[in-house]
Every structure is written in C-alpha cells, then in structure tokens.
C-alpha cells in the first residue's frame, strides 16, 4: 500500500539557517510527489511537485526538493529560513486517480 | 481569481447533532475533494467528485456521513449524528481534472468541535 513517512514531527531552526525536511514514500510505480505548506488557520498551499525528469525541483518561496528513487525519498530544502516559514509541512504522494496520500507533517519553528 | 471557499470556518456542536459543511470550488474545476484532517495528522481523502458523480467514496463512513454535489459545482458534506471523534478539520479541494498531474487547490477548512 502507498504511504508517506515524515520522520520529524517537530523541527526548530534559527532564522537564516538552512533547512531540510525529510520525506520517505512507499509506492510501486513512478510516483507523483508533492510538498504542501499549511499555516495556522489556512488551507494547504503547494510548494512544489515532482512528476518526472530533473530530480531536483524548484518551488515557490525559495524551496527545492530532490527526488531520490534509490532511497524512496523526496526531501525538502531551503538554504536560508525566514521567520515567515514557520508552519506545518506535508509531503504527499499521488496514490492513483489523483488521490493524495499525505504524511503526518513536520511542524517547523523558527527562532529569531 | 477566487480560491476554494468553505463555510463555516468554525463550528461547535453537541454530540448527536447534525452538521453540514459547504464548499465552492474554483470556477471551472471539475474535480472536487473532501478531506478529513485530524489533529497532528495529514489530510485523508473522504470522497472525490468528478462533476456531479462521486467516483471515490471508499473512505466515507456512510453510516453517518453523506455528501452531494448537485449540478457539479458546489458541494455539501453532512454528518448526522455527530460523534466526539468527528472533531477535526474538514478540507475541501478542487482541481481542473482528476489526472495525477493536476494540482489540487485547498480551501481554508472547517474546524469542527463536537462536545
């Protein structure tokens, strides 16, 4: 069965520091992978997506993610975190017929 | 362009009461989704509509939950009767079509508290 694992429930970083959020997926075929961000009281906003081709994908707000098939991973990165990046981040895989399967999320806190 | 609209944003009810949530998708989006998001969890799909047809409702608890999308535009999700365990955020999303590459756009959600 398809699944997504986000090993880190909470992460705290200092403003200006680099960030990497981990995501591992389980899917039989070539996956469609997504990263969403959810701010308090807001809906989910798509940061970036991977369908095929270049395994390093660029997204909005300075985020990027790298697809590694050998590791079944799709980790999200940002070189320099801003205080406004504090939010919850969800990795998702398309489980077929556009059914998104989400991880449990990683809550990011940013220290000034 | 307006995003996905949901109402109400918050709802507090007592157990055994009925409750309904409304969603208006982005104009022109044929596919509509209802997700359930429990505290500390990622969203889980409840039901997916393509136009007015429910094409995937396998995760919808049909004994108490129902949904409709008349005329293939806006949609209503109902719970009757509500239970304590239904306290969660109910998210609506829409996409142009159902293909895997179609981005889903999410509304702000309705936070339900059942007392």
JSON list of C-alpha atoms in Angstrom, two decimals:
[
{"chain": "A", "resi": 1, "resn": "UNK", "atom": "CA", "xyz": [0.00, 0.00, 0.00]},
{"chain": "A", "resi": 2, "resn": "UNK", "atom": "CA", "xyz": [1.11, 3.52, -0.68]},
{"chain": "A", "resi": 3, "resn": "UNK", "atom": "CA", "xyz": [2.35, 5.51, 2.30]},
{"chain": "A", "resi": 4, "resn": "UNK", "atom": "CA", "xyz": [4.35, 8.57, 3.21]},
{"chain": "A", "resi": 5, "resn": "UNK", "atom": "CA", "xyz": [6.60, 8.90, 6.24]},
{"chain": "A", "resi": 6, "resn": "UNK", "atom": "CA", "xyz": [7.83, 12.17, 7.64]},
{"chain": "A", "resi": 7, "resn": "UNK", "atom": "CA", "xyz": [10.21, 11.13, 10.42]},
{"chain": "A", "resi": 8, "resn": "UNK", "atom": "CA", "xyz": [10.44, 14.51, 12.12]},
{"chain": "A", "resi": 9, "resn": "UNK", "atom": "CA", "xyz": [7.34, 15.72, 13.94]},
{"chain": "A", "resi": 10, "resn": "UNK", "atom": "CA", "xyz": [8.88, 19.00, 15.07]},
{"chain": "A", "resi": 11, "resn": "UNK", "atom": "CA", "xyz": [11.94, 20.88, 13.85]},
{"chain": "A", "resi": 12, "resn": "UNK", "atom": "CA", "xyz": [13.32, 24.12, 15.20]},
{"chain": "A", "resi": 13, "resn": "UNK", "atom": "CA", "xyz": [15.86, 26.19, 13.31]},
{"chain": "A", "resi": 14, "resn": "UNK", "atom": "CA", "xyz": [17.32, 29.65, 13.71]},
{"chain": "A", "resi": 15, "resn": "UNK", "atom": "CA", "xyz": [16.41, 32.32, 11.20]},
{"chain": "A", "resi": 16, "resn": "UNK", "atom": "CA", "xyz": [18.96, 32.32, 8.39]},
{"chain": "A", "resi": 17, "resn": "UNK", "atom": "CA", "xyz": [19.93, 28.70, 8.94]},
{"chain": "A", "resi": 18, "resn": "UNK", "atom": "CA", "xyz": [19.47, 26.02, 6.31]},
{"chain": "A", "resi": 19, "resn": "UNK", "atom": "CA", "xyz": [16.58, 23.58, 6.45]},
{"chain": "A", "resi": 20, "resn": "UNK", "atom": "CA", "xyz": [15.95, 20.03, 5.33]},
{"chain": "A", "resi": 21, "resn": "UNK", "atom": "CA", "xyz": [12.67, 18.24, 5.93]},
{"chain": "A", "resi": 22, "resn": "UNK", "atom": "CA", "xyz": [12.66, 14.52, 5.30]},
{"chain": "A", "resi": 23, "resn": "UNK", "atom": "CA", "xyz": [10.09, 12.53, 3.40]},
{"chain": "A", "resi": 24, "resn": "UNK", "atom": "CA", "xyz": [10.08, 8.83, 2.51]},
{"chain": "A", "resi": 25, "resn": "UNK", "atom": "CA", "xyz": [7.41, 7.23, 0.40]},
{"chain": "A", "resi": 26, "resn": "UNK", "atom": "CA", "xyz": [6.22, 3.78, -0.50]},
{"chain": "A", "resi": 27, "resn": "UNK", "atom": "CA", "xyz": [4.76, 3.42, -3.96]},
{"chain": "A", "resi": 28, "resn": "UNK", "atom": "CA", "xyz": [5.01, 0.71, -6.57]},
{"chain": "A", "resi": 29, "resn": "UNK", "atom": "CA", "xyz": [5.25, 2.82, -9.69]},
{"chain": "A", "resi": 30, "resn": "UNK", "atom": "CA", "xyz": [6.89, 6.11, -10.56]},
{"chain": "A", "resi": 31, "resn": "UNK", "atom": "CA", "xyz": [5.36, 8.48, -8.06]},
{"chain": "A", "resi": 32, "resn": "UNK", "atom": "CA", "xyz": [3.97, 11.93, -8.38]},
{"chain": "A", "resi": 33, "resn": "UNK", "atom": "CA", "xyz": [5.31, 13.71, -5.28]},
{"chain": "A", "resi": 34, "resn": "UNK", "atom": "CA", "xyz": [4.27, 16.95, -3.63]},
{"chain": "A", "resi": 35, "resn": "UNK", "atom": "CA", "xyz": [5.18, 19.24, -0.79]},
{"chain": "A", "resi": 36, "resn": "UNK", "atom": "CA", "xyz": [2.48, 21.41, 0.76]},
{"chain": "A", "resi": 37, "resn": "UNK", "atom": "CA", "xyz": [2.70, 24.06, 3.48]},
{"chain": "A", "resi": 38, "resn": "UNK", "atom": "CA", "xyz": [-0.07, 24.84, 5.94]},
{"chain": "A", "resi": 39, "resn": "UNK", "atom": "CA", "xyz": [-0.03, 27.98, 8.05]},
{"chain": "A", "resi": 40, "resn": "UNK", "atom": "CA", "xyz": [-2.34, 28.22, 11.08]},
{"chain": "A", "resi": 41, "resn": "UNK", "atom": "CA", "xyz": [-5.95, 28.60, 10.03]},
{"chain": "A", "resi": 42, "resn": "UNK", "atom": "CA", "xyz": [-5.03, 28.30, 6.36]},
{"chain": "A", "resi": 43, "resn": "UNK", "atom": "CA", "xyz": [-5.53, 25.69, 3.73]},
{"chain": "A", "resi": 44, "resn": "UNK", "atom": "CA", "xyz": [-2.67, 23.80, 2.19]},
{"chain": "A", "resi": 45, "resn": "UNK", "atom": "CA", "xyz": [-0.55, 25.60, -0.37]},
{"chain": "A", "resi": 46, "resn": "UNK", "atom": "CA", "xyz": [1.51, 23.72, -2.93]},
{"chain": "A", "resi": 47, "resn": "UNK", "atom": "CA", "xyz": [5.23, 24.43, -2.65]},
{"chain": "A", "resi": 48, "resn": "UNK", "atom": "CA", "xyz": [6.47, 22.15, -5.41]},
{"chain": "A", "resi": 49, "resn": "UNK", "atom": "CA", "xyz": [5.84, 18.89, -7.22]},
{"chain": "A", "resi": 50, "resn": "UNK", "atom": "CA", "xyz": [7.77, 16.17, -8.99]},
{"chain": "A", "resi": 51, "resn": "UNK", "atom": "CA", "xyz": [6.41, 14.15, -11.87]},
{"chain": "A", "resi": 52, "resn": "UNK", "atom": "CA", "xyz": [9.40, 13.18, -13.97]},
{"chain": "A", "resi": 53, "resn": "UNK", "atom": "CA", "xyz": [12.65, 14.49, -15.42]},
{"chain": "A", "resi": 54, "resn": "UNK", "atom": "CA", "xyz": [15.13, 16.52, -13.41]},
{"chain": "A", "resi": 55, "resn": "UNK", "atom": "CA", "xyz": [15.22, 15.10, -9.91]},
{"chain": "A", "resi": 56, "resn": "UNK", "atom": "CA", "xyz": [15.90, 18.49, -8.34]},
{"chain": "A", "resi": 57, "resn": "UNK", "atom": "CA", "xyz": [12.76, 20.60, -8.46]},
{"chain": "A", "resi": 58, "resn": "UNK", "atom": "CA", "xyz": [12.38, 24.23, -7.58]},
{"chain": "A", "resi": 59, "resn": "UNK", "atom": "CA", "xyz": [9.32, 25.60, -5.88]},
{"chain": "A", "resi": 60, "resn": "UNK", "atom": "CA", "xyz": [7.91, 28.79, -4.50]},
{"chain": "A", "resi": 61, "resn": "UNK", "atom": "CA", "xyz": [9.30, 30.77, -1.57]},
{"chain": "A", "resi": 62, "resn": "UNK", "atom": "CA", "xyz": [12.85, 29.58, -2.26]},
{"chain": "A", "resi": 63, "resn": "UNK", "atom": "CA", "xyz": [12.19, 25.91, -1.56]},
{"chain": "A", "resi": 64, "resn": "UNK", "atom": "CA", "xyz": [13.58, 23.00, -3.51]},
{"chain": "A", "resi": 65, "resn": "UNK", "atom": "CA", "xyz": [13.29, 19.23, -3.23]},
{"chain": "A", "resi": 66, "resn": "UNK", "atom": "CA", "xyz": [15.30, 16.32, -4.53]},
{"chain": "A", "resi": 67, "resn": "UNK", "atom": "CA", "xyz": [13.79, 13.03, -5.66]},
{"chain": "A", "resi": 68, "resn": "UNK", "atom": "CA", "xyz": [15.99, 10.02, -4.93]},
{"chain": "A", "resi": 69, "resn": "UNK", "atom": "CA", "xyz": [14.46, 6.85, -6.26]},
{"chain": "A", "resi": 70, "resn": "UNK", "atom": "CA", "xyz": [17.11, 4.60, -4.68]},
{"chain": "A", "resi": 71, "resn": "UNK", "atom": "CA", "xyz": [16.23, 5.95, -1.25]},
{"chain": "A", "resi": 72, "resn": "UNK", "atom": "CA", "xyz": [12.49, 6.44, -1.87]},
{"chain": "A", "resi": 73, "resn": "UNK", "atom": "CA", "xyz": [12.95, 9.96, -0.61]},
{"chain": "A", "resi": 74, "resn": "UNK", "atom": "CA", "xyz": [11.79, 13.43, -1.55]},
{"chain": "A", "resi": 75, "resn": "UNK", "atom": "CA", "xyz": [13.41, 15.79, 0.94]},
{"chain": "A", "resi": 76, "resn": "UNK", "atom": "CA", "xyz": [12.55, 19.47, 1.05]},
{"chain": "A", "resi": 77, "resn": "UNK", "atom": "CA", "xyz": [15.31, 22.05, 1.46]},
{"chain": "A", "resi": 78, "resn": "UNK", "atom": "CA", "xyz": [15.79, 25.76, 1.86]},
{"chain": "A", "resi": 79, "resn": "UNK", "atom": "CA", "xyz": [19.20, 27.41, 2.15]},
{"chain": "A", "resi": 80, "resn": "UNK", "atom": "CA", "xyz": [18.14, 30.22, 4.46]},
{"chain": "A", "resi": 81, "resn": "UNK", "atom": "CA", "xyz": [14.98, 30.11, 6.57]},
{"chain": "A", "resi": 82, "resn": "UNK", "atom": "CA", "xyz": [12.88, 33.18, 7.25]},
{"chain": "A", "resi": 83, "resn": "UNK", "atom": "CA", "xyz": [10.65, 33.65, 10.30]},
{"chain": "A", "resi": 84, "resn": "UNK", "atom": "CA", "xyz": [7.63, 33.56, 7.98]},
{"chain": "A", "resi": 85, "resn": "UNK", "atom": "CA", "xyz": [8.47, 29.96, 7.04]},
{"chain": "A", "resi": 86, "resn": "UNK", "atom": "CA", "xyz": [7.20, 28.76, 10.41]},
{"chain": "A", "resi": 87, "resn": "UNK", "atom": "CA", "xyz": [4.32, 26.44, 9.51]},
{"chain": "A", "resi": 88, "resn": "UNK", "atom": "CA", "xyz": [3.47, 22.78, 9.04]},
{"chain": "A", "resi": 89, "resn": "UNK", "atom": "CA", "xyz": [4.83, 20.99, 6.03]},
{"chain": "A", "resi": 90, "resn": "UNK", "atom": "CA", "xyz": [3.26, 17.97, 4.41]},
{"chain": "A", "resi": 91, "resn": "UNK", "atom": "CA", "xyz": [4.75, 15.59, 1.91]},
{"chain": "A", "resi": 92, "resn": "UNK", "atom": "CA", "xyz": [2.29, 13.71, -0.30]},
{"chain": "A", "resi": 93, "resn": "UNK", "atom": "CA", "xyz": [2.29, 11.06, -2.99]},
{"chain": "A", "resi": 94, "resn": "UNK", "atom": "CA", "xyz": [-0.38, 10.61, -5.62]},
{"chain": "A", "resi": 95, "resn": "UNK", "atom": "CA", "xyz": [-1.76, 7.19, -4.88]},
{"chain": "A", "resi": 96, "resn": "UNK", "atom": "CA", "xyz": [-3.52, 6.85, -8.20]},
{"chain": "A", "resi": 97, "resn": "UNK", "atom": "CA", "xyz": [-6.57, 8.61, -9.63]},
{"chain": "A", "resi": 98, "resn": "UNK", "atom": "CA", "xyz": [-5.32, 11.84, -8.08]},
{"chain": "A", "resi": 99, "resn": "UNK", "atom": "CA", "xyz": [-5.80, 10.52, -4.55]},
{"chain": "A", "resi": 100, "resn": "UNK", "atom": "CA", "xyz": [-3.20, 12.29, -2.45]},
{"chain": "A", "resi": 101, "resn": "UNK", "atom": "CA", "xyz": [-1.71, 10.34, 0.42]},
{"chain": "A", "resi": 102, "resn": "UNK", "atom": "CA", "xyz": [-0.17, 12.65, 2.98]},
{"chain": "A", "resi": 103, "resn": "UNK", "atom": "CA", "xyz": [2.46, 12.19, 5.63]},
{"chain": "A", "resi": 104, "resn": "UNK", "atom": "CA", "xyz": [1.71, 13.22, 9.20]},
{"chain": "A", "resi": 105, "resn": "UNK", "atom": "CA", "xyz": [3.51, 16.52, 8.71]},
{"chain": "A", "resi": 106, "resn": "UNK", "atom": "CA", "xyz": [6.51, 18.30, 10.18]},
{"chain": "A", "resi": 107, "resn": "UNK", "atom": "CA", "xyz": [5.94, 21.40, 12.28]},
{"chain": "A", "resi": 108, "resn": "UNK", "atom": "CA", "xyz": [8.67, 23.97, 11.73]},
{"chain": "A", "resi": 109, "resn": "UNK", "atom": "CA", "xyz": [9.50, 26.59, 14.34]},
{"chain": "A", "resi": 110, "resn": "UNK", "atom": "CA", "xyz": [11.92, 29.42, 13.54]},
{"chain": "A", "resi": 111, "resn": "UNK", "atom": "CA", "xyz": [13.90, 31.15, 16.26]},
{"chain": "A", "resi": 112, "resn": "UNK", "atom": "CA", "xyz": [14.86, 34.80, 15.67]},
{"chain": "B", "resi": 1, "resn": "UNK", "atom": "CA", "xyz": [-9.33, 34.57, -9.14]},
{"chain": "B", "resi": 2, "resn": "UNK", "atom": "CA", "xyz": [-11.13, 33.40, -6.04]},
{"chain": "B", "resi": 3, "resn": "UNK", "atom": "CA", "xyz": [-9.82, 30.29, -4.35]},
{"chain": "B", "resi": 4, "resn": "UNK", "atom": "CA", "xyz": [-11.77, 27.43, -2.84]},
{"chain": "B", "resi": 5, "resn": "UNK", "atom": "CA", "xyz": [-14.36, 28.81, -0.45]},
{"chain": "B", "resi": 6, "resn": "UNK", "atom": "CA", "xyz": [-15.57, 26.92, 2.59]},
{"chain": "B", "resi": 7, "resn": "UNK", "atom": "CA", "xyz": [-18.11, 27.76, 5.23]},
{"chain": "B", "resi": 8, "resn": "UNK", "atom": "CA", "xyz": [-18.44, 27.90, 8.09]},
{"chain": "B", "resi": 9, "resn": "UNK", "atom": "CA", "xyz": [-14.83, 28.28, 9.19]},
{"chain": "B", "resi": 10, "resn": "UNK", "atom": "CA", "xyz": [-15.62, 27.04, 12.70]},
{"chain": "B", "resi": 11, "resn": "UNK", "atom": "CA", "xyz": [-18.46, 25.01, 14.10]},
{"chain": "B", "resi": 12, "resn": "UNK", "atom": "CA", "xyz": [-19.14, 23.83, 17.63]},
{"chain": "B", "resi": 13, "resn": "UNK", "atom": "CA", "xyz": [-21.94, 21.38, 18.23]},
{"chain": "B", "resi": 14, "resn": "UNK", "atom": "CA", "xyz": [-23.02, 18.85, 20.80]},
{"chain": "B", "resi": 15, "resn": "UNK", "atom": "CA", "xyz": [-22.73, 15.16, 20.06]},
{"chain": "B", "resi": 16, "resn": "UNK", "atom": "CA", "xyz": [-25.65, 13.57, 18.25]},
{"chain": "B", "resi": 17, "resn": "UNK", "atom": "CA", "xyz": [-26.44, 16.86, 16.50]},
{"chain": "B", "resi": 18, "resn": "UNK", "atom": "CA", "xyz": [-26.29, 17.14, 12.71]},
{"chain": "B", "resi": 19, "resn": "UNK", "atom": "CA", "xyz": [-23.81, 19.41, 10.96]},
{"chain": "B", "resi": 20, "resn": "UNK", "atom": "CA", "xyz": [-23.16, 20.45, 7.38]},
{"chain": "B", "resi": 21, "resn": "UNK", "atom": "CA", "xyz": [-20.18, 21.97, 5.61]},
{"chain": "B", "resi": 22, "resn": "UNK", "atom": "CA", "xyz": [-20.28, 23.82, 2.33]},
{"chain": "B", "resi": 23, "resn": "UNK", "atom": "CA", "xyz": [-17.63, 24.14, -0.35]},
{"chain": "B", "resi": 24, "resn": "UNK", "atom": "CA", "xyz": [-17.46, 26.20, -3.52]},
{"chain": "B", "resi": 25, "resn": "UNK", "atom": "CA", "xyz": [-14.58, 25.14, -5.75]},
{"chain": "B", "resi": 26, "resn": "UNK", "atom": "CA", "xyz": [-12.55, 27.26, -8.11]},
{"chain": "B", "resi": 27, "resn": "UNK", "atom": "CA", "xyz": [-14.58, 28.13, -11.17]},
{"chain": "B", "resi": 28, "resn": "UNK", "atom": "CA", "xyz": [-14.12, 25.60, -13.94]},
{"chain": "B", "resi": 29, "resn": "UNK", "atom": "CA", "xyz": [-12.67, 22.89, -11.72]},
{"chain": "B", "resi": 30, "resn": "UNK", "atom": "CA", "xyz": [-14.44, 19.63, -12.47]},
{"chain": "B", "resi": 31, "resn": "UNK", "atom": "CA", "xyz": [-12.98, 17.57, -9.66]},
{"chain": "B", "resi": 32, "resn": "UNK", "atom": "CA", "xyz": [-13.80, 18.22, -6.02]},
{"chain": "B", "resi": 33, "resn": "UNK", "atom": "CA", "xyz": [-12.39, 16.50, -2.93]},
{"chain": "B", "resi": 34, "resn": "UNK", "atom": "CA", "xyz": [-13.32, 16.38, 0.72]},
{"chain": "B", "resi": 35, "resn": "UNK", "atom": "CA", "xyz": [-10.53, 15.58, 3.16]},
{"chain": "B", "resi": 36, "resn": "UNK", "atom": "CA", "xyz": [-10.54, 14.94, 6.89]},
{"chain": "B", "resi": 37, "resn": "UNK", "atom": "CA", "xyz": [-7.60, 16.24, 8.90]},
{"chain": "B", "resi": 38, "resn": "UNK", "atom": "CA", "xyz": [-7.28, 15.05, 12.47]},
{"chain": "B", "resi": 39, "resn": "UNK", "atom": "CA", "xyz": [-5.09, 16.95, 14.90]},
{"chain": "B", "resi": 40, "resn": "UNK", "atom": "CA", "xyz": [-1.44, 16.23, 14.25]},
{"chain": "B", "resi": 41, "resn": "UNK", "atom": "CA", "xyz": [-2.14, 14.27, 11.08]},
{"chain": "B", "resi": 42, "resn": "UNK", "atom": "CA", "xyz": [-2.11, 14.82, 7.37]},
{"chain": "B", "resi": 43, "resn": "UNK", "atom": "CA", "xyz": [-5.36, 15.08, 5.44]},
{"chain": "B", "resi": 44, "resn": "UNK", "atom": "CA", "xyz": [-7.14, 11.88, 4.42]},
{"chain": "B", "resi": 45, "resn": "UNK", "atom": "CA", "xyz": [-9.45, 11.69, 1.45]},
{"chain": "B", "resi": 46, "resn": "UNK", "atom": "CA", "xyz": [-13.11, 11.14, 2.26]},
{"chain": "B", "resi": 47, "resn": "UNK", "atom": "CA", "xyz": [-14.69, 11.49, -1.16]},
{"chain": "B", "resi": 48, "resn": "UNK", "atom": "CA", "xyz": [-13.84, 12.64, -4.67]},
{"chain": "B", "resi": 49, "resn": "UNK", "atom": "CA", "xyz": [-16.29, 14.00, -7.22]},
{"chain": "B", "resi": 50, "resn": "UNK", "atom": "CA", "xyz": [-15.85, 14.29, -10.93]},
{"chain": "B", "resi": 51, "resn": "UNK", "atom": "CA", "xyz": [-18.52, 16.78, -11.90]},
{"chain": "B", "resi": 52, "resn": "UNK", "atom": "CA", "xyz": [-21.60, 15.60, -10.03]},
{"chain": "B", "resi": 53, "resn": "UNK", "atom": "CA", "xyz": [-20.55, 11.95, -9.74]},
{"chain": "B", "resi": 54, "resn": "UNK", "atom": "CA", "xyz": [-18.92, 10.57, -6.60]},
{"chain": "B", "resi": 55, "resn": "UNK", "atom": "CA", "xyz": [-16.19, 8.41, -8.11]},
{"chain": "B", "resi": 56, "resn": "UNK", "atom": "CA", "xyz": [-14.31, 7.51, -4.93]},
{"chain": "B", "resi": 57, "resn": "UNK", "atom": "CA", "xyz": [-16.19, 7.40, -1.62]},
{"chain": "B", "resi": 58, "resn": "UNK", "atom": "CA", "xyz": [-14.48, 4.33, -0.23]},
{"chain": "B", "resi": 59, "resn": "UNK", "atom": "CA", "xyz": [-13.22, 6.21, 2.84]},
{"chain": "B", "resi": 60, "resn": "UNK", "atom": "CA", "xyz": [-16.50, 7.94, 3.65]},
{"chain": "B", "resi": 61, "resn": "UNK", "atom": "CA", "xyz": [-18.21, 6.46, 6.75]},
{"chain": "B", "resi": 62, "resn": "UNK", "atom": "CA", "xyz": [-21.57, 6.06, 5.12]},
{"chain": "B", "resi": 63, "resn": "UNK", "atom": "CA", "xyz": [-23.49, 5.29, 8.27]},
{"chain": "B", "resi": 64, "resn": "UNK", "atom": "CA", "xyz": [-23.27, 8.91, 9.39]},
{"chain": "B", "resi": 65, "resn": "UNK", "atom": "CA", "xyz": [-21.59, 10.88, 6.61]},
{"chain": "B", "resi": 66, "resn": "UNK", "atom": "CA", "xyz": [-23.14, 11.95, 3.35]},
{"chain": "B", "resi": 67, "resn": "UNK", "atom": "CA", "xyz": [-22.13, 14.31, 0.59]},
{"chain": "B", "resi": 68, "resn": "UNK", "atom": "CA", "xyz": [-23.62, 15.77, -2.51]},
{"chain": "B", "resi": 69, "resn": "UNK", "atom": "CA", "xyz": [-22.51, 17.89, -5.41]},
{"chain": "B", "resi": 70, "resn": "UNK", "atom": "CA", "xyz": [-25.62, 18.91, -7.24]},
{"chain": "B", "resi": 71, "resn": "UNK", "atom": "CA", "xyz": [-25.06, 20.48, -10.66]},
{"chain": "B", "resi": 72, "resn": "UNK", "atom": "CA", "xyz": [-21.39, 19.64, -10.40]},
{"chain": "B", "resi": 73, "resn": "UNK", "atom": "CA", "xyz": [-20.35, 22.88, -8.78]},
{"chain": "B", "resi": 74, "resn": "UNK", "atom": "CA", "xyz": [-20.54, 23.45, -5.04]},
{"chain": "B", "resi": 75, "resn": "UNK", "atom": "CA", "xyz": [-20.75, 20.62, -2.57]},
{"chain": "B", "resi": 76, "resn": "UNK", "atom": "CA", "xyz": [-22.09, 19.86, 0.89]},
{"chain": "B", "resi": 77, "resn": "UNK", "atom": "CA", "xyz": [-20.72, 17.36, 3.39]},
{"chain": "B", "resi": 78, "resn": "UNK", "atom": "CA", "xyz": [-23.04, 16.31, 6.20]},
{"chain": "B", "resi": 79, "resn": "UNK", "atom": "CA", "xyz": [-22.61, 14.39, 9.41]},
{"chain": "B", "resi": 80, "resn": "UNK", "atom": "CA", "xyz": [-25.66, 13.03, 11.20]},
{"chain": "B", "resi": 81, "resn": "UNK", "atom": "CA", "xyz": [-25.38, 12.35, 14.05]},
{"chain": "B", "resi": 82, "resn": "UNK", "atom": "CA", "xyz": [-22.00, 13.78, 15.03]},
{"chain": "B", "resi": 83, "resn": "UNK", "atom": "CA", "xyz": [-19.78, 11.92, 17.46]},
{"chain": "B", "resi": 84, "resn": "UNK", "atom": "CA", "xyz": [-16.97, 13.18, 19.67]},
{"chain": "B", "resi": 85, "resn": "UNK", "atom": "CA", "xyz": [-14.42, 11.56, 17.38]},
{"chain": "B", "resi": 86, "resn": "UNK", "atom": "CA", "xyz": [-15.58, 13.67, 14.45]},
{"chain": "B", "resi": 87, "resn": "UNK", "atom": "CA", "xyz": [-13.83, 16.72, 15.89]},
{"chain": "B", "resi": 88, "resn": "UNK", "atom": "CA", "xyz": [-11.35, 17.62, 13.18]},
{"chain": "B", "resi": 89, "resn": "UNK", "atom": "CA", "xyz": [-10.74, 19.96, 10.27]},
{"chain": "B", "resi": 90, "resn": "UNK", "atom": "CA", "xyz": [-12.68, 19.23, 7.10]},
{"chain": "B", "resi": 91, "resn": "UNK", "atom": "CA", "xyz": [-10.87, 20.41, 3.99]},
{"chain": "B", "resi": 92, "resn": "UNK", "atom": "CA", "xyz": [-12.27, 20.87, 0.53]},
{"chain": "B", "resi": 93, "resn": "UNK", "atom": "CA", "xyz": [-10.06, 20.92, -2.54]},
{"chain": "B", "resi": 94, "resn": "UNK", "atom": "CA", "xyz": [-10.59, 21.17, -6.27]},
{"chain": "B", "resi": 95, "resn": "UNK", "atom": "CA", "xyz": [-8.63, 20.52, -9.43]},
{"chain": "B", "resi": 96, "resn": "UNK", "atom": "CA", "xyz": [-9.25, 21.07, -13.13]},
{"chain": "B", "resi": 97, "resn": "UNK", "atom": "CA", "xyz": [-9.48, 17.35, -13.74]},
{"chain": "B", "resi": 98, "resn": "UNK", "atom": "CA", "xyz": [-8.64, 14.14, -11.98]},
{"chain": "B", "resi": 99, "resn": "UNK", "atom": "CA", "xyz": [-5.31, 13.30, -13.58]},
{"chain": "B", "resi": 100, "resn": "UNK", "atom": "CA", "xyz": [-2.36, 12.78, -11.26]},
{"chain": "B", "resi": 101, "resn": "UNK", "atom": "CA", "xyz": [-0.55, 15.85, -12.52]},
{"chain": "B", "resi": 102, "resn": "UNK", "atom": "CA", "xyz": [-3.42, 18.19, -11.77]},
{"chain": "B", "resi": 103, "resn": "UNK", "atom": "CA", "xyz": [-2.72, 20.41, -8.80]},
{"chain": "B", "resi": 104, "resn": "UNK", "atom": "CA", "xyz": [-5.27, 20.32, -6.03]},
{"chain": "B", "resi": 105, "resn": "UNK", "atom": "CA", "xyz": [-6.16, 23.69, -4.56]},
{"chain": "B", "resi": 106, "resn": "UNK", "atom": "CA", "xyz": [-7.30, 23.63, -0.95]},
{"chain": "B", "resi": 107, "resn": "UNK", "atom": "CA", "xyz": [-9.75, 25.76, 0.93]},
{"chain": "B", "resi": 108, "resn": "UNK", "atom": "CA", "xyz": [-9.09, 27.02, 4.48]},
{"chain": "B", "resi": 109, "resn": "UNK", "atom": "CA", "xyz": [-11.14, 24.23, 6.03]},
{"chain": "B", "resi": 110, "resn": "UNK", "atom": "CA", "xyz": [-13.91, 23.99, 8.58]},
{"chain": "B", "resi": 111, "resn": "UNK", "atom": "CA", "xyz": [-12.81, 23.24, 12.12]},
{"chain": "B", "resi": 112, "resn": "UNK", "atom": "CA", "xyz": [-15.46, 21.12, 13.83]},
{"chain": "B", "resi": 113, "resn": "UNK", "atom": "CA", "xyz": [-15.61, 20.69, 17.58]},
{"chain": "B", "resi": 114, "resn": "UNK", "atom": "CA", "xyz": [-18.06, 18.14, 18.95]},
{"chain": "B", "resi": 115, "resn": "UNK", "atom": "CA", "xyz": [-18.81, 18.49, 22.69]}
]
